[in-house]
Coordinates of C-alpha atoms in Angstrom, one line a residue:
M536 CA 54.4 120.1 70.7
T537 CA 54.9 120.1 74.4
I538 CA 52.4 121.6 76.6
R539 CA 54.3 123.2 79.5
F540 CA 51.6 123.2 82.6
G541 CA 51.9 125.1 85.7
I542 CA 49.8 124.2 88.6
I543 CA 47.4 126.0 91.7
G544 CA 46.6 123.1 94.2
T545 CA 48.4 120.4 95.9
N546 CA 45.1 118.7 96.8
W547 CA 44.2 115.1 95.7
I548 CA 42.1 116.4 92.9
T549 CA 45.6 117.7 91.2
E550 CA 46.7 114.4 91.6
S551 CA 44.3 112.7 90.0
F552 CA 45.0 115.4 86.9
I553 CA 48.5 114.9 86.9
E554 CA 47.6 110.8 86.7
G555 CA 45.8 111.3 84.1
A556 CA 47.3 114.1 82.0
S557 CA 50.7 112.4 82.7
E558 CA 49.7 109.8 80.2
I559 CA 49.9 111.9 77.0
E560 CA 52.2 112.4 75.3
D561 CA 52.4 116.3 74.8
F562 CA 52.1 116.6 78.5
Q563 CA 54.8 118.3 81.1
L564 CA 54.7 119.3 84.3
T565 CA 56.5 122.3 84.6
A566 CA 55.5 124.5 87.8
I567 CA 53.9 124.1 91.0
Y568 CA 51.9 127.2 93.1
S569 CA 51.5 127.1 96.5
R570 CA 51.0 130.0 99.3
T571 CA 53.9 128.1 101.4
E572 CA 57.4 127.9 99.7
E573 CA 57.6 124.2 101.7
K574 CA 54.5 123.1 100.1
A575 CA 55.1 123.6 96.5
K576 CA 58.5 123.0 96.5
A577 CA 57.3 119.3 98.5
F578 CA 55.0 118.7 95.5
A579 CA 57.1 119.6 92.7
K580 CA 59.9 117.5 94.0
K581 CA 57.1 114.5 94.0
H582 CA 56.3 115.2 90.8
N583 CA 59.8 116.4 89.0
A584 CA 58.5 119.8 88.3
E585 CA 61.1 122.5 87.6
Y586 CA 60.1 125.3 89.3
T587 CA 57.7 126.3 92.5
Y588 CA 55.9 130.2 92.8
T589 CA 54.6 131.4 95.3
S590 CA 53.2 134.5 93.9
L591 CA 51.0 134.3 91.1
E592 CA 51.3 137.3 89.5
E593 CA 55.5 136.2 88.9
M594 CA 53.5 132.4 87.8
A595 CA 51.2 133.9 85.1
K596 CA 54.3 136.3 83.3
S597 CA 56.8 133.6 83.5
D598 CA 58.1 132.2 80.3
K599 CA 58.3 128.6 81.6
I600 CA 54.7 127.3 81.4
D601 CA 52.2 127.9 78.3
A602 CA 49.4 126.9 80.6
V603 CA 47.6 126.3 84.1
Y604 CA 45.8 123.8 86.0
I605 CA 43.5 125.7 88.5
A606 CA 42.2 123.4 91.4
S607 CA 42.0 125.9 94.2
P608 CA 38.7 126.6 95.9
N609 CA 35.7 128.1 94.0
A610 CA 35.8 131.3 95.2
Y611 CA 39.8 131.7 93.6
H612 CA 38.8 130.2 90.4
A613 CA 38.0 133.4 88.7
Q614 CA 40.4 136.0 89.7
Q615 CA 43.1 133.2 89.2
S616 CA 42.0 132.7 86.1
I617 CA 42.1 136.3 84.9
I618 CA 45.7 136.4 86.0
F619 CA 46.5 134.0 83.9
L620 CA 44.5 134.9 80.8
K621 CA 45.6 138.2 80.9
N622 CA 49.1 136.8 80.8
K623 CA 48.0 134.9 77.6
K624 CA 48.5 131.9 79.5
H625 CA 45.7 128.9 78.5
V626 CA 43.6 127.9 81.8
L627 CA 41.8 124.7 82.4
T628 CA 40.0 125.6 85.4
E629 CA 37.9 123.3 87.7
K630 CA 34.2 123.0 88.3
A631 CA 32.7 125.1 89.0
I632 CA 34.5 127.4 87.0
A633 CA 33.9 130.5 89.4
S634 CA 30.9 131.4 91.9
N635 CA 28.5 132.9 89.9
A636 CA 27.1 134.2 86.2
D637 CA 29.2 137.5 86.4
E638 CA 32.6 136.1 87.1
V639 CA 31.7 133.2 84.2
K640 CA 31.4 136.5 81.7
Q641 CA 34.2 138.2 83.1
M642 CA 36.5 134.8 82.2
I643 CA 35.2 134.6 78.7
A644 CA 36.0 138.3 77.9
A645 CA 39.5 137.9 79.2
A646 CA 39.7 134.7 77.2
K647 CA 38.4 136.3 73.9
E648 CA 40.6 139.7 74.5
N649 CA 43.8 137.6 74.9
N650 CA 42.8 134.9 72.5
V651 CA 43.6 132.0 74.5
L652 CA 42.0 128.9 76.0
L653 CA 39.6 128.5 78.7
M654 CA 37.7 125.4 79.8
E655 CA 35.7 123.9 82.6
A656 CA 37.5 121.1 84.5
L657 CA 34.4 119.1 84.0
K658 CA 35.4 115.7 83.5
T659 CA 32.3 113.6 82.9
T660 CA 31.7 114.8 79.3
F661 CA 34.6 113.6 77.7
L662 CA 34.0 110.4 79.0
P663 CA 33.8 107.5 76.3
N664 CA 30.8 106.2 78.1
F665 CA 29.0 109.6 78.7
K666 CA 30.1 109.8 74.6
V667 CA 28.1 106.1 74.4
V668 CA 24.8 107.9 75.7
Q669 CA 25.1 110.9 73.5
E670 CA 25.5 108.6 70.5
N671 CA 22.6 106.0 71.6
L672 CA 20.1 108.6 72.9
H673 CA 18.1 108.1 69.7
K674 CA 17.2 104.5 70.5
V675 CA 15.0 105.9 73.7
G676 CA 12.6 107.6 71.4
K677 CA 10.6 110.4 72.0
I678 CA 12.7 111.8 75.8
R679 CA 10.2 112.5 78.8
R680 CA 12.4 112.0 81.7
A681 CA 15.8 112.0 82.6
F682 CA 17.0 111.1 86.7
V683 CA 20.7 111.8 88.4
S684 CA 21.8 111.0 91.4
Y685 CA 24.9 112.2 92.8
C686 CA 25.0 111.7 96.8
Q687 CA 28.3 110.8 98.3
Y688 CA 28.9 111.6 102.2
S689 CA 31.4 114.1 102.4
S690 CA 34.8 112.7 104.5
R691 CA 34.8 116.4 106.1
Y692 CA 31.0 116.4 107.2
D693 CA 31.8 114.1 110.3
A694 CA 34.5 117.2 111.3
Y695 CA 31.6 119.5 110.5
K696 CA 29.2 117.8 113.1
E697 CA 32.2 118.2 115.6
G698 CA 32.3 121.6 115.3
T699 CA 35.7 121.7 113.0
I700 CA 34.6 123.8 109.3
L701 CA 36.7 122.5 106.4
N702 CA 36.5 124.5 103.3
A703 CA 33.7 121.9 101.8
F704 CA 31.5 123.7 104.2
K705 CA 32.6 127.1 103.9
P706 CA 30.5 129.8 102.3
E707 CA 33.1 132.3 101.5
L708 CA 34.8 129.7 99.5
S709 CA 31.8 129.1 97.2
N710 CA 31.8 125.5 98.3
G711 CA 28.6 123.3 99.5
A712 CA 26.8 120.4 97.8
L713 CA 25.5 122.1 94.7
M714 CA 28.8 123.8 93.8
D715 CA 30.7 120.5 94.2
I716 CA 28.2 117.5 93.6
G717 CA 25.5 118.7 92.1
V718 CA 27.4 120.3 88.9
Y719 CA 28.2 117.0 88.3
C720 CA 24.6 116.1 87.4
L721 CA 23.4 119.5 86.1
Y722 CA 26.3 120.0 83.4
P723 CA 25.9 117.1 81.7
M724 CA 22.3 117.4 81.2
V725 CA 22.6 120.8 80.0
L726 CA 24.8 119.7 77.3
L727 CA 22.5 116.9 76.5
F728 CA 19.3 119.0 76.4
G729 CA 20.5 122.4 76.1
K730 CA 19.0 125.3 78.7
P731 CA 15.7 124.5 80.7
E732 CA 12.6 126.6 80.6
K733 CA 12.0 126.9 84.1
V734 CA 13.8 125.8 87.2
K735 CA 12.7 124.8 90.9
A736 CA 14.9 124.0 93.5
N737 CA 15.3 122.8 97.5
S738 CA 18.0 122.4 99.6
F739 CA 18.8 121.6 103.0
L740 CA 21.3 124.7 104.3
L741 CA 24.0 123.9 107.0
E742 CA 24.5 126.4 109.8
S743 CA 27.6 127.1 108.1
G744 CA 25.3 128.4 105.0
V745 CA 26.2 126.6 102.3
D746 CA 23.7 123.4 101.2
G747 CA 24.5 120.1 102.7
E748 CA 22.3 118.7 100.2
G749 CA 19.4 119.3 97.2
S750 CA 17.2 118.4 94.2
I751 CA 16.4 120.6 91.6
I752 CA 13.7 119.7 88.6
L753 CA 14.3 121.3 85.3
G754 CA 11.7 121.8 83.3
Y755 CA 11.5 121.7 79.3
P756 CA 8.9 121.9 76.7
D757 CA 7.5 117.9 76.7
M758 CA 10.0 116.6 79.6
D759 CA 11.9 117.1 82.9
V760 CA 15.0 116.7 84.3
I761 CA 15.4 115.5 88.2
L762 CA 18.3 116.2 89.8
M763 CA 19.6 114.9 93.6
Y764 CA 23.0 115.4 95.5
S765 CA 24.1 115.3 98.8
K766 CA 27.5 115.8 100.7
I767 CA 25.5 114.6 104.0
A768 CA 24.5 110.9 102.3
N769 CA 24.8 108.3 100.2
S770 CA 23.2 107.3 97.4
Y771 CA 23.2 103.8 95.4
I772 CA 20.8 104.5 92.3
P773 CA 21.6 104.8 88.9
S774 CA 20.9 107.4 86.6
E775 CA 18.2 106.9 83.5
I776 CA 17.2 108.5 80.7
Q777 CA 13.3 107.6 79.9
G778 CA 12.2 107.3 76.8
E779 CA 8.9 106.4 74.9
E780 CA 11.1 103.5 73.2
G781 CA 13.1 102.3 76.2
N782 CA 15.6 103.9 78.4
L783 CA 19.4 104.4 79.0
L784 CA 20.4 103.3 82.5
I785 CA 23.9 105.2 83.6
N786 CA 25.8 103.8 86.8
Q787 CA 27.2 106.9 88.0
M788 CA 26.8 110.2 86.0
N789 CA 30.2 111.6 87.3
T790 CA 32.4 108.8 86.2
P791 CA 29.7 106.5 84.1
T792 CA 31.9 103.3 83.8
K793 CA 28.3 100.9 82.8
V794 CA 25.7 102.1 80.1
E795 CA 23.2 99.9 79.1
F796 CA 19.5 100.8 76.8
I797 CA 16.7 98.7 77.8
P798 CA 14.1 98.6 75.1
R799 CA 10.4 98.6 76.1
K800 CA 10.5 95.9 73.9
G801 CA 13.5 93.5 73.6
E802 CA 16.7 92.4 75.5
V803 CA 18.9 94.6 77.3
E804 CA 22.1 96.0 75.4
N805 CA 25.4 96.5 77.1
L806 CA 26.8 99.8 75.3
T807 CA 29.6 100.0 77.7
L808 CA 33.2 100.9 76.4
P809 CA 36.6 100.3 77.7
Q810 CA 37.4 103.3 79.5
K811 CA 41.3 104.5 81.5
E812 CA 40.8 104.4 85.4
A813 CA 42.4 107.7 85.3
S814 CA 39.8 109.5 84.5
M815 CA 40.8 112.7 84.0
F816 CA 43.0 111.8 81.0
Y817 CA 40.1 112.6 78.9
E818 CA 39.3 116.1 79.7
A819 CA 43.3 116.6 79.6
Q820 CA 43.5 115.4 76.1
E821 CA 40.8 117.7 74.8
F822 CA 42.5 120.7 76.2
I823 CA 46.3 119.9 74.9
E824 CA 44.7 119.1 71.6
L825 CA 43.0 122.4 71.4
I826 CA 45.6 124.1 72.1
K827 CA 48.1 122.4 69.4
A828 CA 45.1 122.8 66.7
G829 CA 45.3 126.5 67.7
K830 CA 41.7 126.3 68.8
V831 CA 40.5 128.7 71.8
E832 CA 37.5 127.3 72.6
S833 CA 36.3 123.7 73.5
S834 CA 33.0 122.5 71.5
V835 CA 32.0 119.7 74.4
N836 CA 33.0 122.2 77.2
S837 CA 31.9 125.6 75.9
Y838 CA 31.9 129.2 77.0
N839 CA 28.0 128.6 76.2
V840 CA 27.3 125.6 78.4
S841 CA 29.6 126.6 81.3
L842 CA 27.7 129.6 81.5
S843 CA 24.2 128.4 81.0
V844 CA 25.3 126.0 84.0
M845 CA 26.6 128.5 86.1
E846 CA 23.1 130.7 85.3
I847 CA 21.2 127.7 86.5
M848 CA 23.1 127.3 89.5
D849 CA 22.6 130.9 90.5
E850 CA 18.8 130.5 90.3
V851 CA 18.8 127.7 92.5
R852 CA 21.1 129.2 95.0
R853 CA 18.3 132.4 94.8
Q854 CA 15.9 129.9 95.5
T855 CA 17.1 128.5 98.7
G856 CA 19.0 130.9 100.0
V857 CA 22.8 129.9 99.3
V858 CA 24.8 133.3 98.9
F859 CA 28.2 133.4 99.0
P860 CA 30.6 136.5 100.0
A861 CA 31.7 136.5 96.1
D862 CA 28.0 137.4 95.3
T863 CA 28.4 141.2 96.5
N864 CA 32.0 141.7 95.0
K865 CA 30.3 142.5 91.7

């Protein structure tokens, strides 16, 4: 059963998705959307896609695709997803899945109403070395704290400092450190531990109105989770889950490639599994297998997890003063 994909977005993350998905026998790239015909045709030629579109509505109504992967700016995710969901197409939407929780609710409603699959393309949770963390969580005993850091100096920040504001730092596109980087810290923790009772946040806002970096404390009844993320500085600190009987050390939460268990007493245990270099393979595999099985929701990147994460991010932005135009378009 071949799943014919349309693609929205012609950027580096789309290239990464195609690289990973192309390793799946049932994946077929059929159509490319771009606002300009020239760019759509160039991208289609590069990846051997037969059809190109400059109209989302036309693409959504087409019988040439079964599913769509959406990698446009965050502000467009909800509107574009809903167009395809209403046309009975399965939708894989890049993280962050939307601008705010209200949009996520609208997307979920459209998916349910049309009995098609909607899934957030947050790759971490499908990687073998994240599953290793889940399967070995019990070894640390009573969990008292998790610390997650993902700080990556943006290649676009130099241009920002020189006065050119590119997409990564535009509030009208629902961008910024939390939406683009922080979500990689937050999503896996909500999957592991559920929605917290309390959220405390702090951010450094850039003049454009988005956050350049931030930190969050998630409060649970008997533990806390500390998140640090940035687009304006690097960090080389691994992430860690601390328990009374030991620790799980994860080299990088966005794409974990090394996981160790460090017992309070005893020798360090290397838990690392082999993992494909094209790391988006695993989310594409999950999405395709769900379609083939007739499922309309992932049990991993579920509606509940995506909505909970977005509700937390809404609260973080409320506390730190990050406002998107999409917030007033409810």
